[in-house]
Short mmCIF file of C-alpha atoms in Angstrom, two decimals:
data_model
loop_
_atom_site.label_atom_id
_atom_site.label_comp_id
_atom_site.label_asym_id
_atom_site.label_seq_id
_atom_site.Cartn_x
_atom_site.Cartn_y
_atom_site.Cartn_z
CA UNK C 1 132.41 97.16 134.03
CA UNK C 2 130.25 100.18 133.25
CA UNK C 3 127.57 101.28 135.65
CA UNK C 4 124.12 100.82 134.15
CA UNK C 5 121.95 102.40 136.82
CA UNK C 6 121.20 105.59 134.87
CA UNK C 7 119.17 104.86 131.79
CA UNK C 8 119.31 108.50 130.71
CA UNK C 9 123.10 108.40 130.57
CA UNK C 10 123.70 104.83 129.45
CA UNK C 11 120.67 103.76 127.41
CA UNK C 12 119.13 106.99 126.24
CA UNK C 13 121.50 107.51 123.35
CA UNK C 14 119.46 105.87 120.60
CA UNK C 15 116.07 106.78 119.22
CA UNK C 16 112.91 104.76 119.64
CA UNK C 17 111.64 102.53 116.87
CA UNK C 18 110.47 104.45 113.78
CA UNK C 19 107.06 102.78 114.00
CA UNK C 20 106.35 105.16 116.87
CA UNK C 21 105.80 107.95 114.34
CA UNK C 22 104.45 107.46 110.80
CA UNK C 23 103.21 103.93 111.34
CA UNK C 24 100.11 104.20 109.14
CA UNK C 25 99.96 102.03 106.02
CA UNK C 26 99.36 103.03 102.43
CA UNK C 27 95.88 102.15 101.21
CA UNK C 28 95.37 100.19 98.01
CA UNK C 29 92.15 100.44 96.05
CA UNK C 30 90.63 96.97 95.86
CA UNK C 31 88.35 95.99 93.02
CA UNK C 32 87.01 92.45 93.08
CA UNK C 33 83.60 93.67 91.94
CA UNK C 34 85.22 95.17 88.86
CA UNK C 35 85.95 91.70 87.52
CA UNK C 36 82.32 90.74 87.98
CA UNK C 37 81.25 93.90 86.14
CA UNK C 38 83.54 92.95 83.27
CA UNK C 39 81.91 89.52 83.25
CA UNK C 40 78.45 91.12 83.23
CA UNK C 41 79.36 93.10 80.11
CA UNK C 42 80.77 90.07 78.33
CA UNK C 43 77.71 87.99 79.14
CA UNK C 44 75.36 90.70 77.94
CA UNK C 45 77.23 90.53 74.63
CA UNK C 46 77.22 86.73 74.67
CA UNK C 47 73.46 86.57 75.20
CA UNK C 48 72.79 89.33 72.68
CA UNK C 49 74.74 87.51 69.99
CA UNK C 50 73.24 84.09 70.72
CA UNK C 51 69.56 84.67 71.42
CA UNK C 52 67.10 82.87 69.12
CA UNK C 53 64.09 84.97 68.15
CA UNK C 54 62.86 88.08 69.93
CA UNK C 55 59.42 86.47 70.10
CA UNK C 56 60.86 83.77 72.35
CA UNK C 57 61.83 86.32 75.01
CA UNK C 58 59.09 87.20 77.52
CA UNK C 59 58.12 90.80 78.12
CA UNK C 60 59.77 92.17 81.31
CA UNK C 61 56.51 92.67 83.17
CA UNK C 62 55.04 89.23 82.57
CA UNK C 63 55.42 86.12 84.66
CA UNK C 64 57.87 83.64 83.18
CA UNK C 65 56.93 79.95 83.36
CA UNK C 66 59.49 77.18 83.02
CA UNK C 67 59.25 74.89 79.98
CA UNK C 68 57.91 71.37 80.28
CA UNK C 69 60.38 68.80 81.60
CA UNK C 70 60.48 67.32 78.08
CA UNK C 71 61.49 70.62 76.48
CA UNK C 72 64.64 70.81 74.39
CA UNK C 73 67.90 72.63 74.94
CA UNK C 74 66.84 75.86 73.22
CA UNK C 75 63.72 76.29 75.34
CA UNK C 76 65.61 75.78 78.59
CA UNK C 77 68.43 78.05 77.39
CA UNK C 78 66.04 80.89 76.55
CA UNK C 79 64.27 80.42 79.87
CA UNK C 80 67.62 80.67 81.65
CA UNK C 81 68.50 83.81 79.66
CA UNK C 82 65.24 85.45 80.73
CA UNK C 83 66.00 84.59 84.36
CA UNK C 84 69.40 86.24 83.93
CA UNK C 85 67.70 89.37 82.58
CA UNK C 86 65.44 89.39 85.63
CA UNK C 87 68.41 88.76 87.98
CA UNK C 88 66.75 85.58 89.27
CA UNK C 89 70.11 84.14 90.25
CA UNK C 90 68.87 81.39 92.54
CA UNK C 91 66.54 79.93 89.87
CA UNK C 92 68.67 80.40 86.77
CA UNK C 93 71.29 77.62 87.36
CA UNK C 94 68.63 74.89 87.24
CA UNK C 95 67.46 76.14 83.83
CA UNK C 96 70.93 75.79 82.32
CA UNK C 97 71.43 72.42 83.99
CA UNK C 98 68.25 71.27 82.21
CA UNK C 99 69.58 72.75 78.96
CA UNK C 100 72.81 70.77 79.29
CA UNK C 101 70.86 67.57 80.02
CA UNK C 102 68.66 68.17 76.95
CA UNK C 103 71.62 68.80 74.64
CA UNK C 104 71.51 65.44 72.85
CA UNK C 105 73.69 66.61 69.98
CA UNK C 106 76.51 67.91 72.25
CA UNK C 107 77.20 70.69 69.76
CA UNK C 108 80.55 72.22 70.66
CA UNK C 109 79.61 75.89 70.43
CA UNK C 110 76.11 75.57 71.87
CA UNK C 111 77.25 73.33 74.74
CA UNK C 112 80.06 75.73 75.58
CA UNK C 113 77.65 78.66 75.61
CA UNK C 114 75.26 76.88 77.98
CA UNK C 115 78.08 75.76 80.29
CA UNK C 116 79.38 79.31 80.44
CA UNK C 117 75.91 80.58 81.31
CA UNK C 118 75.62 77.95 84.02
CA UNK C 119 78.98 79.06 85.43
CA UNK C 120 77.86 82.68 85.32
CA UNK C 121 74.59 82.08 87.19
CA UNK C 122 76.30 79.89 89.77
CA UNK C 123 78.81 82.68 90.41
CA UNK C 124 76.10 85.34 90.65
CA UNK C 125 74.11 83.16 93.06
CA UNK C 126 77.08 83.03 95.45
CA UNK C 127 78.49 79.64 94.43
CA UNK C 128 81.76 80.58 92.70
CA UNK C 129 83.50 77.30 93.59
CA UNK C 130 80.83 75.43 91.60
CA UNK C 131 81.03 77.86 88.70
CA UNK C 132 84.75 77.33 88.04
CA UNK C 133 84.51 73.81 86.54
CA UNK C 134 81.65 75.00 84.28
CA UNK C 135 83.73 77.86 82.93
CA UNK C 136 86.68 75.55 82.35
CA UNK C 137 84.48 73.01 80.57
CA UNK C 138 83.17 75.78 78.28
CA UNK C 139 86.72 76.93 77.50
CA UNK C 140 87.79 73.41 76.60
CA UNK C 141 85.22 73.56 73.78
CA UNK C 142 85.66 77.24 72.79
CA UNK C 143 89.06 78.47 74.06
CA UNK C 144 88.51 82.13 73.13
CA UNK C 145 85.04 82.67 74.61
CA UNK C 146 85.39 86.09 76.24
CA UNK C 147 82.55 85.70 78.73
CA UNK C 148 83.93 82.41 80.04
CA UNK C 149 87.40 83.92 80.51
CA UNK C 150 86.16 86.95 82.43
CA UNK C 151 83.82 84.74 84.45
CA UNK C 152 86.58 82.31 85.35
CA UNK C 153 88.77 85.23 86.44
CA UNK C 154 86.02 86.68 88.62
CA UNK C 155 85.13 83.31 90.15
CA UNK C 156 88.71 82.40 91.05
CA UNK C 157 89.10 85.84 92.59
CA UNK C 158 86.04 85.22 94.76
CA UNK C 159 87.28 81.84 96.05
CA UNK C 160 90.59 83.49 97.02
CA UNK C 161 92.80 81.17 94.96
CA UNK C 162 95.54 83.68 94.17
CA UNK C 163 97.62 81.50 91.85
CA UNK C 164 94.63 80.29 89.82
CA UNK C 165 93.22 83.82 89.73
CA UNK C 166 96.44 85.28 88.32
CA UNK C 167 96.51 82.60 85.62
CA UNK C 168 92.85 83.24 84.80
CA UNK C 169 93.30 87.01 84.59
CA UNK C 170 96.39 86.71 82.41
CA UNK C 171 94.47 84.53 79.96
CA UNK C 172 91.37 86.74 80.12
CA UNK C 173 93.45 89.80 79.25
CA UNK C 174 94.85 87.94 76.25
CA UNK C 175 91.32 87.42 74.93
CA UNK C 176 89.57 90.56 76.21
CA UNK C 177 92.23 93.13 75.40
CA UNK C 178 90.44 96.36 76.24
CA UNK C 179 88.94 95.71 79.69
CA UNK C 180 90.04 98.18 82.36
CA UNK C 181 88.60 96.08 85.24
CA UNK C 182 90.59 93.03 84.14
CA UNK C 183 93.90 94.93 84.04
CA UNK C 184 93.09 96.58 87.36
CA UNK C 185 92.23 93.36 89.19
CA UNK C 186 95.22 91.60 87.65
CA UNK C 187 97.42 94.41 88.95
CA UNK C 188 95.99 93.98 92.45
CA UNK C 189 96.72 90.24 92.39
CA UNK C 190 100.29 90.84 91.25
CA UNK C 191 100.74 93.51 93.92
CA UNK C 192 99.50 91.13 96.63
CA UNK C 193 102.05 88.56 95.41
CA UNK C 194 104.85 91.13 95.71
CA UNK C 195 105.37 91.31 91.93
CA UNK C 196 105.34 95.09 91.95
CA UNK C 197 106.88 95.82 88.56
CA UNK C 198 104.37 93.52 86.82
CA UNK C 199 101.56 95.04 88.87
CA UNK C 200 102.58 98.53 87.80
CA UNK C 201 102.57 97.39 84.17
CA UNK C 202 98.98 96.17 84.64
CA UNK C 203 97.92 99.52 86.13
CA UNK C 204 99.65 101.37 83.29
CA UNK C 205 97.72 99.16 80.84
CA UNK C 206 94.44 100.10 82.56
CA UNK C 207 95.35 103.80 82.43
CA UNK C 208 96.27 103.51 78.75
CA UNK C 209 92.65 102.47 78.16
CA UNK C 210 91.16 105.01 80.58
CA UNK C 211 93.32 107.93 81.73
CA UNK C 212 90.64 108.82 84.30
CA UNK C 213 90.65 105.42 86.05
CA UNK C 214 91.24 106.69 89.56
CA UNK C 215 91.77 103.30 91.32
CA UNK C 216 94.60 102.32 88.94
CA UNK C 217 96.31 105.66 89.42
CA UNK C 218 96.05 105.42 93.22
CA UNK C 219 97.49 101.90 93.25
CA UNK C 220 100.26 102.92 90.89
CA UNK C 221 101.20 105.61 93.41
CA UNK C 222 101.10 103.08 96.25
CA UNK C 223 103.50 100.75 94.43
CA UNK C 224 105.86 103.62 93.61
CA UNK C 225 105.89 104.46 97.33
CA UNK C 226 106.51 100.85 98.36
CA UNK C 227 109.49 100.76 96.01
CA UNK C 228 110.88 103.95 97.56
CA UNK C 229 110.10 106.09 94.52
CA UNK C 230 108.36 108.70 96.63
CA UNK C 231 108.52 111.55 94.10
CA UNK C 232 106.83 109.35 91.48
CA UNK C 233 104.24 108.40 94.10
CA UNK C 234 103.54 112.07 94.81
CA UNK C 235 103.09 112.72 91.07
CA UNK C 236 100.56 109.88 90.82
CA UNK C 237 98.62 111.00 93.89
CA UNK C 238 98.64 114.63 92.70
CA UNK C 239 97.07 113.53 89.42
CA UNK C 240 94.55 111.40 91.30
CA UNK C 241 93.54 114.31 93.54
CA UNK C 242 92.66 116.37 90.45
CA UNK C 243 90.32 113.72 89.06
CA UNK C 244 86.56 113.53 89.60
CA UNK C 245 85.27 110.94 92.03
CA UNK C 246 86.05 109.95 95.60
CA UNK C 247 89.69 110.87 96.23
CA UNK C 248 89.99 110.14 99.96
CA UNK C 249 92.50 107.29 99.48
CA UNK C 250 94.61 109.40 97.15
CA UNK C 251 94.62 112.27 99.66
CA UNK C 252 95.44 109.97 102.58
CA UNK C 253 98.30 108.27 100.71
CA UNK C 254 99.63 111.62 99.55
CA UNK C 255 99.65 112.95 103.10
CA UNK C 256 101.49 109.85 104.29
CA UNK C 257 104.13 110.00 101.55
CA UNK C 258 104.68 113.73 102.07
CA UNK C 259 105.15 112.94 105.75
CA UNK C 260 107.74 110.29 104.97
CA UNK C 261 109.54 112.90 102.87
CA UNK C 262 109.42 115.17 105.96
CA UNK C 263 107.46 117.77 104.01
CA UNK C 264 105.40 118.38 107.11
CA UNK C 265 103.57 121.53 106.06
CA UNK C 266 102.40 120.10 102.73
CA UNK C 267 101.34 116.86 104.41
CA UNK C 268 99.25 118.69 106.99
CA UNK C 269 97.66 120.86 104.29
CA UNK C 270 96.54 117.78 102.31
CA UNK C 271 95.27 116.00 105.42
CA UNK C 272 93.34 119.04 106.67
CA UNK C 273 91.47 119.17 103.34
CA UNK C 274 90.70 115.47 103.74
CA UNK C 275 89.46 115.99 107.31
CA UNK C 276 87.23 118.86 106.18
CA UNK C 277 85.76 116.73 103.39
CA UNK C 278 85.24 113.71 105.67
CA UNK C 279 84.77 115.05 109.21
CA UNK C 280 83.74 111.65 110.59
CA UNK C 281 86.77 109.78 109.22
CA UNK C 282 89.20 108.99 112.04
CA UNK C 283 92.17 107.53 110.18
CA UNK C 284 93.16 110.86 108.53
CA UNK C 285 93.05 112.47 111.97
CA UNK C 286 95.39 109.85 113.39
CA UNK C 287 97.82 110.39 110.50
CA UNK C 288 97.60 114.17 110.76
CA UNK C 289 98.40 113.96 114.47
CA UNK C 290 101.37 111.68 113.73
CA UNK C 291 102.71 114.16 111.18
CA UNK C 292 102.26 117.04 113.63
CA UNK C 293 104.13 115.05 116.28
CA UNK C 294 107.01 114.47 113.84
CA UNK C 295 107.01 118.20 113.11
CA UNK C 296 107.32 118.91 116.87
CA UNK C 297 103.83 120.44 116.93
CA UNK C 298 102.53 118.29 119.74
CA UNK C 299 99.88 120.70 121.07
CA UNK C 300 98.23 120.79 117.62
CA UNK C 301 98.31 117.00 117.53
CA UNK C 302 96.53 116.85 120.89
CA UNK C 303 93.86 119.24 119.57
CA UNK C 304 93.20 117.02 116.51
CA UNK C 305 92.81 113.97 118.76
CA UNK C 306 90.47 115.75 121.15
CA UNK C 307 87.40 113.64 120.24
CA UNK C 308 89.12 110.25 120.54
CA UNK C 309 86.49 108.99 123.01
CA UNK C 310 83.98 109.01 120.13
CA UNK C 311 86.14 106.75 117.93
CA UNK C 312 85.43 103.15 118.99
CA UNK C 313 87.41 101.53 116.18
CA UNK C 314 90.38 103.91 116.48
CA UNK C 315 90.37 104.66 120.18
CA UNK C 316 93.44 102.54 120.96
CA UNK C 317 95.66 104.11 118.23
CA UNK C 318 94.51 107.58 119.31
CA UNK C 319 95.42 106.86 122.94
CA UNK C 320 98.76 105.41 121.87
CA UNK C 321 99.55 108.59 119.98
CA UNK C 322 98.36 110.87 122.76
CA UNK C 323 100.71 108.97 125.06
CA UNK C 324 103.62 109.51 122.68
CA UNK C 325 102.91 113.22 122.35
CA UNK C 326 102.66 113.70 126.12
CA UNK C 327 105.86 111.69 126.56
CA UNK C 328 107.58 114.03 124.08
CA UNK C 329 106.31 117.00 126.08
CA UNK C 330 107.69 115.53 129.31
CA UNK C 331 104.30 114.62 130.74
CA UNK C 332 105.21 111.10 131.76
CA UNK C 333 102.19 110.50 134.00
CA UNK C 334 99.75 111.55 131.28
CA UNK C 335 101.62 109.41 128.75
CA UNK C 336 101.34 106.34 130.94
CA UNK C 337 97.65 107.01 131.59
CA UNK C 338 96.89 107.16 127.86
CA UNK C 339 98.89 103.98 127.18
CA UNK C 340 96.96 102.17 129.92
CA UNK C 341 93.74 103.37 128.28
CA UNK C 342 94.97 102.11 124.90
CA UNK C 343 95.59 98.66 126.40
CA UNK C 344 92.17 98.69 128.04
CA UNK C 345 90.69 99.21 124.57
CA UNK C 346 93.02 96.69 122.91
CA UNK C 347 95.09 94.45 125.23
CA UNK C 348 96.94 92.96 122.24
CA UNK C 349 98.30 96.33 121.06
CA UNK C 350 101.96 95.31 120.96
CA UNK C 351 103.44 98.73 120.23
CA UNK C 352 101.92 100.14 123.41
CA UNK C 353 103.52 97.43 125.54
CA UNK C 354 106.85 98.42 123.96
CA UNK C 355 106.24 102.12 124.65
CA UNK C 356 105.57 101.32 128.30
CA UNK C 357 108.70 99.17 128.48
CA UNK C 358 110.85 101.98 127.05
CA UNK C 359 109.33 104.58 129.35
CA UNK C 360 109.71 102.41 132.47
CA UNK C 361 113.30 101.63 131.52
CA UNK C 362 113.95 105.35 131.13
CA UNK C 363 112.48 105.91 134.62
CA UNK C 364 114.68 103.18 136.10
CA UNK C 365 111.69 100.91 136.76
CA UNK C 366 113.45 97.86 135.31
CA UNK C 367 111.08 95.21 136.65
CA UNK C 368 108.02 96.91 135.21
CA UNK C 369 109.87 97.41 131.93
CA UNK C 370 110.68 93.70 131.80
CA UNK C 371 107.06 92.71 132.43
CA UNK C 372 105.86 95.01 129.65
CA UNK C 373 108.37 93.80 127.06
CA UNK C 374 107.74 90.15 127.85
CA UNK C 375 104.04 90.79 127.21
CA UNK C 376 104.93 92.29 123.83
CA UNK C 377 107.15 89.33 122.90
CA UNK C 378 104.49 86.83 123.95
CA UNK C 379 101.94 88.57 121.75
CA UNK C 380 104.18 88.88 118.67
CA UNK C 381 107.51 87.07 118.97
CA UNK C 382 108.34 87.88 115.34
CA UNK C 383 108.54 91.62 116.01
CA UNK C 384 112.16 92.79 115.96
CA UNK C 385 111.66 96.03 117.93
CA UNK C 386 110.44 94.12 120.98
CA UNK C 387 113.59 92.01 121.09
CA UNK C 388 115.70 95.17 120.80
CA UNK C 389 114.10 96.65 123.90
CA UNK C 390 114.36 93.29 125.65
CA UNK C 391 118.09 93.36 124.96
CA UNK C 392 118.36 96.88 126.40
CA UNK C 393 116.57 95.78 129.56
CA UNK C 394 118.91 92.78 129.95
CA UNK C 395 121.85 95.14 129.39
CA UNK C 396 120.56 97.42 132.16
CA UNK C 397 120.47 94.39 134.49
CA UNK C 398 124.04 93.39 133.57
CA UNK C 399 122.68 90.21 131.97
CA UNK C 400 124.93 90.54 128.95
CA UNK C 401 124.63 86.97 127.66
CA UNK C 402 120.84 87.31 127.59
CA UNK C 403 121.14 90.76 126.05
CA UNK C 404 123.29 89.36 123.24
CA UNK C 405 120.76 86.62 122.51
CA UNK C 406 117.85 89.07 122.44
CA UNK C 407 119.67 91.54 120.23
CA UNK C 408 120.87 88.85 117.84
CA UNK C 409 117.26 87.71 117.58
CA UNK C 410 116.21 91.30 116.75
CA UNK C 411 118.85 91.51 114.00
CA UNK C 412 117.82 88.12 112.64
CA UNK C 413 114.26 89.42 112.30
CA UNK C 414 115.33 92.82 110.96
CA UNK C 415 118.92 93.08 109.69
CA UNK C 416 118.44 96.86 109.26
CA UNK C 417 117.74 97.44 112.97
CA UNK C 418 120.59 99.85 113.72
CA UNK C 419 119.53 100.26 117.34
CA UNK C 420 119.91 96.53 117.91
CA UNK C 421 123.32 96.58 116.22
CA UNK C 422 124.44 99.37 118.54
CA UNK C 423 123.33 97.63 121.72
CA UNK C 424 124.78 94.34 120.58
CA UNK C 425 128.12 96.11 120.24
CA UNK C 426 127.72 97.62 123.72
CA UNK C 427 126.88 94.18 125.15
CA UNK C 428 129.96 92.59 123.57
CA UNK C 429 132.08 95.45 124.89
CA UNK C 430 130.69 95.04 128.42
CA UNK C 431 131.61 91.34 128.25
CA UNK C 432 135.15 92.32 127.27
CA UNK C 433 134.85 91.24 123.62
CA UNK C 434 136.57 93.97 121.63
CA UNK C 435 136.25 91.92 118.44
CA UNK C 436 132.47 91.61 118.83
CA UNK C 437 132.13 95.35 119.43
CA UNK C 438 134.27 96.22 116.41
CA UNK C 439 132.25 93.87 114.24
CA UNK C 440 129.11 95.82 115.14
CA UNK C 441 130.91 99.09 114.41
CA UNK C 442 131.58 97.83 110.89
CA UNK C 443 127.94 96.83 110.46
CA UNK C 444 126.78 100.25 111.62
CA UNK C 445 129.10 102.30 109.38
CA UNK C 446 126.88 101.87 106.33
CA UNK C 447 123.64 101.64 108.29
CA UNK C 448 123.88 104.55 110.73
CA UNK C 449 127.23 106.43 110.88
CA UNK C 450 126.05 108.41 113.92
CA UNK C 451 125.57 105.28 116.03
CA UNK C 452 128.74 103.78 114.62
CA UNK C 453 130.70 106.81 115.84
CA UNK C 454 129.16 106.54 119.30
CA UNK C 455 130.02 102.89 119.58
CA UNK C 456 133.52 103.38 118.24
CA UNK C 457 134.10 106.16 120.80
CA UNK C 458 133.38 103.64 123.56
CA UNK C 459 135.63 101.01 122.02
CA UNK C 460 138.57 103.38 121.96
#
């Protein structure tokens, strides 16, 4: 049986989890308010086309009094319209409710218009769940009423019913064909559902209507990146960075994608511009420091993170990264001090528990490593990297059966975890199972030939 007392010799052959480096996430532009703006435009048109006489509309500066309780539908409707114009959202729903009650003829078009207005004012007054049935009732009478379709889409988006919202947006786009906000919000819903190709089509549709629509272009770049089409993502973000308007998300995403392409210098250049434009923004600084660490420019990374004490919301990630940089530089005591500070700021920071476990294992402090990794697993048992380190710790303690279980769990959670595959092969080999070790060699050949060669060298 192999000696496992020296972690540097026995366990230090594989690299740490990739989430130790460029672990920032791409940022999508969200746009729920855009759907409401589209609804506002459609309702302005609806009211403009269906008002009675200009003389029935009160002057903006005068007090508006409600009609008598015995008033008819038209009077209550016009009163509700004036409340809409004055943005009196809390009072307006009652006016349209009176109009519906006074509609003795139940005229299809007029009733639908009033129901749609009631839905609109309920939504604007913060009661979207009550507005939805009103919009649907209006559409039963007039299926192609644009304002009701955009309103229904906006309301379902606000109540966070993703399936209903996607259906509502798809139908709204059929009726309102030239609305950028509708295409954009529909694309966001499809992206959230993992339907990336359809989402990209929605963003392309928005850009076909408005080539300068920055949010659609940014999100198109994000989806390209998520699909691994990094060059296409860079093209989209480059276009976005040349447009007018706030480009911070485009710049951040571009820096991240350039980093993933290992174009370190270009990534840093983009992120430095972003940091100059937004000196108080901490997330670009974290990403810039991560890129510098990947480029083996640790001292520059430390300089960028110098003000981390002033970043309450990002203090833990900054300390995590400072720990990683100092660990790279061989400053193990400083690394551990920063990781302890990160956990003081955020005790549930799983990655930091894993960093501590790896570092303690490397130092031969197996018990402390075990305590740290068990804390990580307890916090997030679905995280594959934690089980991989747990398997390494069991391997170091000659607990090969437990190591195999931990590593198999890691592979179950992440079949692409080459590090877990490697250590599973080592564990089988230490138990005397040549077949198990060779099986892992085969798995690693396509995944990571370098690790496959190392494992195969031990088998033979």
